[in-house]
Amino acid sequence: MGKVIAIANQKGGVGKTTTTINLAASLAALEFRTLIVDADPQANSTSGLGYNPKEIENSIYECMVEGFSPRDAIIQTDFPNLDLLPSHIDLVGAEIEMINLKNREDRMKEAMVDLKNDYDFVIIDCSPSLGLITINSLTAADSVIIPVQCEYFALEGLGKLLNTIKIIQSRLNTHLAIEGILLTMYDLRVRLSNQVVSEVTAHFQQMVFNTIIPRNIRLSESPSFGLPVIAQDADSKGAISYLNLAREILTKNGMLPQDQMV
């Protein structure tokens, strides 16, 4: 069965969608069948892969609220081994619509059950909140990656997120693990970036990925082309970093030999 990984942080602008798209594309490039689940009403993972959310007929919203089969909503992208379960602006109202539904925290998990046999990895792009959609995502996930930007206030709200994860582990998903904390938007020239790396690594130690994602113009540009950065410029620092992250995750999960790490 495939592994479901949620990319979560209630802070906006930390690189959740960038990580979702480019980690998934890197896993796909390494020939692992990968599905992106866009669980953010802003639908940035959907638009970042070149699809107009306004033209999406069936999305994760229909799967969670109306009980549609995810297979009827999945889009096969132009990138080999990479599929997308898109989002739609309607997802904004899903939390209100699910209030009175039975097992409302399990709606995404129920939708994901059959898909885990179709993919090696399912990567969920969570919304920048700790609301019901994010709780659904974490309840459906096997593990969570927490992106943390190498900037001022980097650790702001991280304690609250970790507390939410603990609550979900104790009440809704006892198997949820923290895959790792991912440092993003790193700039070698900026002293603050280095201070954040030192502080986060000292505090969380083995929870922090060895791979650090740098600030990179190709990473910023690629969504405007509707492409993962590895498809736009495979030799860029951003593409190489996410490929290294994919290899680090595969190695951690016993799916890639250590000597294949870059």
XYZ file of C-alpha atoms in Angstrom:
262
model
C 0.000 0.000 0.000
C 1.110 3.538 -0.713
C 2.262 6.003 1.903
C 0.168 9.132 2.525
C 2.190 12.209 3.487
C 0.548 15.496 4.477
C 2.441 18.773 3.987
C 1.183 20.950 6.828
C 1.805 24.247 8.583
C -0.916 26.718 9.519
C 1.418 29.574 8.591
C 1.091 30.770 5.018
C 4.036 31.334 2.714
C 6.293 28.629 4.135
C 6.502 26.536 0.964
C 3.756 23.923 1.429
C 2.513 23.985 -2.161
C 6.017 24.319 -3.607
C 7.044 21.300 -1.559
C 3.928 19.320 -2.504
C 4.361 19.813 -6.246
C 8.118 19.395 -6.406
C 8.475 16.536 -3.923
C 5.697 14.650 -5.729
C 7.276 15.336 -9.135
C 10.672 14.188 -7.845
C 9.187 10.926 -6.534
C 7.458 10.494 -9.891
C 10.748 11.135 -11.708
C 12.278 8.349 -9.614
C 9.513 6.114 -11.041
C 7.250 5.958 -7.998
C 3.532 6.290 -8.780
C 2.536 9.501 -7.042
C -0.720 11.355 -6.433
C -1.063 14.979 -5.324
C -4.190 15.718 -3.295
C -4.909 19.454 -3.315
C -6.694 20.016 0.005
C -6.355 23.795 -0.045
C -9.331 25.950 -1.179
C -6.827 28.290 -2.850
C -6.117 25.382 -5.234
C -2.498 26.420 -5.783
C -1.290 22.869 -6.395
C -3.980 22.561 -9.054
C -3.080 25.816 -10.813
C 0.634 25.189 -10.253
C 0.343 22.096 -12.449
C -1.335 24.083 -15.203
C -5.038 23.478 -14.487
C -7.642 26.186 -14.050
C -9.539 25.465 -10.792
C -12.614 27.219 -12.214
C -12.803 24.606 -14.969
C -12.551 21.616 -12.623
C -15.779 19.573 -12.602
C -15.033 17.081 -9.822
C -12.587 17.779 -7.019
C -11.643 16.766 -3.490
C -14.702 18.757 -2.386
C -17.109 16.361 -4.136
C -15.218 13.401 -2.657
C -15.404 14.676 0.926
C -18.836 16.307 0.994
C -20.858 14.459 -1.628
C -19.220 11.044 -1.500
C -17.880 10.987 -5.074
C -15.276 8.357 -5.894
C -11.799 9.969 -6.045
C -11.087 7.963 -9.187
C -13.756 10.033 -10.964
C -11.947 13.253 -10.055
C -8.291 12.309 -10.562
C -6.459 13.965 -13.448
C -3.533 12.272 -15.170
C -0.943 15.014 -15.607
C 1.473 15.293 -18.518
C 4.270 14.379 -16.134
C 4.871 10.576 -16.072
C 3.800 8.775 -12.860
C 2.178 11.942 -11.466
C -1.593 12.324 -10.974
C -3.645 15.081 -9.346
C -6.804 15.089 -7.248
C -7.631 18.784 -7.734
C -9.186 21.369 -5.467
C -11.892 23.939 -6.079
C -12.990 27.167 -4.384
C -16.077 25.258 -3.139
C -13.776 23.641 -0.590
C -14.021 26.903 1.385
C -17.533 25.919 2.451
C -16.739 22.269 3.124
C -15.978 22.780 6.815
C -19.421 24.258 7.435
C -21.158 21.626 5.292
C -19.411 18.774 7.126
C -20.279 19.976 10.646
C -23.297 17.696 10.944
C -21.852 14.781 8.971
C -21.099 11.537 10.769
C -17.368 10.919 11.310
C -16.608 14.309 9.777
C -12.898 14.042 10.641
C -12.611 10.823 8.595
C -14.101 11.984 5.292
C -10.770 12.291 3.492
C -9.451 9.071 5.028
C -12.504 7.221 3.708
C -11.901 8.705 0.256
C -8.237 7.677 0.313
C -8.731 4.022 1.295
C -8.963 2.588 -2.214
C -6.350 4.949 -3.666
C -3.553 3.673 -1.430
C -3.401 0.542 -3.574
C -3.018 2.603 -6.758
C -0.025 4.715 -5.721
C 3.338 4.439 -4.000
C 2.910 7.917 -2.500
C -0.012 10.255 -1.902
C 1.090 13.818 -1.071
C -1.564 16.094 0.498
C -1.212 19.863 0.198
C -2.913 21.182 3.367
C -4.526 24.580 3.717
C -2.820 27.263 5.875
C -5.067 26.653 8.880
C -5.767 24.108 11.603
C -9.413 23.734 10.589
C -11.467 20.669 9.741
C -9.936 20.186 6.273
C -6.412 20.070 7.724
C -7.591 17.746 10.500
C -9.069 15.504 7.799
C -5.744 15.561 5.964
C -3.759 14.621 9.066
C -6.262 11.912 9.977
C -5.871 10.425 6.487
C -2.059 10.639 6.502
C 0.578 8.159 7.584
C 3.022 10.975 8.263
C 3.411 14.736 8.054
C 6.142 17.001 6.692
C 6.298 20.446 8.314
C 7.910 23.141 6.124
C 9.585 25.902 8.148
C 10.930 28.972 6.355
C 14.412 30.236 7.227
C 13.108 33.664 8.180
C 12.090 35.721 11.198
C 9.204 34.188 13.180
C 10.102 30.820 11.659
C 9.010 28.933 14.780
C 5.896 31.025 15.312
C 2.903 28.713 15.621
C 4.981 25.557 15.293
C 4.219 24.571 18.882
C 0.491 24.878 18.203
C 0.802 22.667 15.120
C 2.767 20.042 17.028
C 0.125 20.113 19.766
C -2.600 19.596 17.135
C -0.629 16.642 15.762
C -0.422 15.150 19.266
C -4.193 15.494 19.708
C -4.803 13.790 16.363
C -2.331 11.043 17.299
C -4.174 10.410 20.566
C -7.754 10.659 19.294
C -8.046 10.228 15.531
C -4.921 8.694 14.001
C -2.656 6.790 16.369
C -0.326 5.846 13.491
C 0.415 9.432 12.406
C 4.169 10.088 12.462
C 6.221 13.196 11.823
C 8.154 12.481 8.642
C 10.331 15.492 9.304
C 10.714 19.258 9.546
C 11.808 20.777 6.242
C 13.748 24.028 6.197
C 12.766 26.144 3.184
C 13.653 29.494 1.587
C 17.252 29.242 2.757
C 19.657 31.970 1.645
C 23.310 31.206 2.391
C 24.186 34.927 2.212
C 21.759 35.932 4.968
C 22.900 35.554 8.560
C 19.338 35.089 9.774
C 18.887 32.029 7.544
C 21.909 30.390 9.137
C 20.674 31.299 12.614
C 17.277 29.715 11.918
C 18.928 26.537 10.618
C 21.059 26.314 13.765
C 18.145 27.031 16.090
C 15.709 24.595 14.479
C 18.325 21.852 14.188
C 19.429 22.295 17.810
C 15.849 22.216 19.093
C 14.393 19.417 16.946
C 17.579 17.493 16.102
C 16.796 14.238 14.231
C 13.341 15.495 13.232
C 14.937 17.950 10.773
C 15.656 16.775 7.223
C 19.277 16.970 6.089
C 18.049 18.486 2.826
C 17.467 22.240 2.968
C 15.461 23.964 0.231
C 17.150 27.167 -1.000
C 15.596 30.313 -2.369
C 15.688 29.723 -6.101
C 14.273 31.709 -8.999
C 13.305 28.539 -10.890
C 11.186 27.387 -7.933
C 9.393 30.728 -7.992
C 8.908 30.719 -11.768
C 7.785 27.149 -12.389
C 4.139 27.519 -11.188
C 3.564 30.238 -13.786
C 4.466 27.664 -16.447
C 2.249 25.017 -14.851
C 5.273 22.767 -14.332
C 7.246 21.208 -11.488
C 10.699 22.737 -11.352
C 12.294 19.421 -12.377
C 10.386 19.640 -15.683
C 11.354 23.263 -16.252
C 15.029 23.139 -15.277
C 16.276 19.836 -13.900
C 19.739 21.277 -13.249
C 18.547 24.151 -11.049
C 19.345 24.200 -7.343
C 15.660 23.957 -6.521
C 15.146 20.836 -8.642
C 18.235 19.149 -7.234
C 17.206 19.968 -3.655
C 13.740 18.435 -4.035
C 15.197 15.388 -5.751
C 17.533 15.010 -2.777
C 14.571 15.374 -0.405
C 12.729 12.621 -2.295
C 15.775 10.374 -2.029
C 16.135 11.162 1.678
C 12.505 10.178 2.294
C 12.878 7.015 0.225
C 16.026 6.062 2.111
C 14.354 6.756 5.465
C 11.492 4.462 4.466
C 13.797 1.707 3.241
C 12.857 2.220 -0.406
C 16.195 3.473 -1.751
C 19.762 2.344 -1.010
C 21.889 4.805 0.960
C 24.495 4.921 -1.782
C 21.996 6.486 -4.201
C 21.717 9.642 -2.101
C 23.152 12.719 -3.850
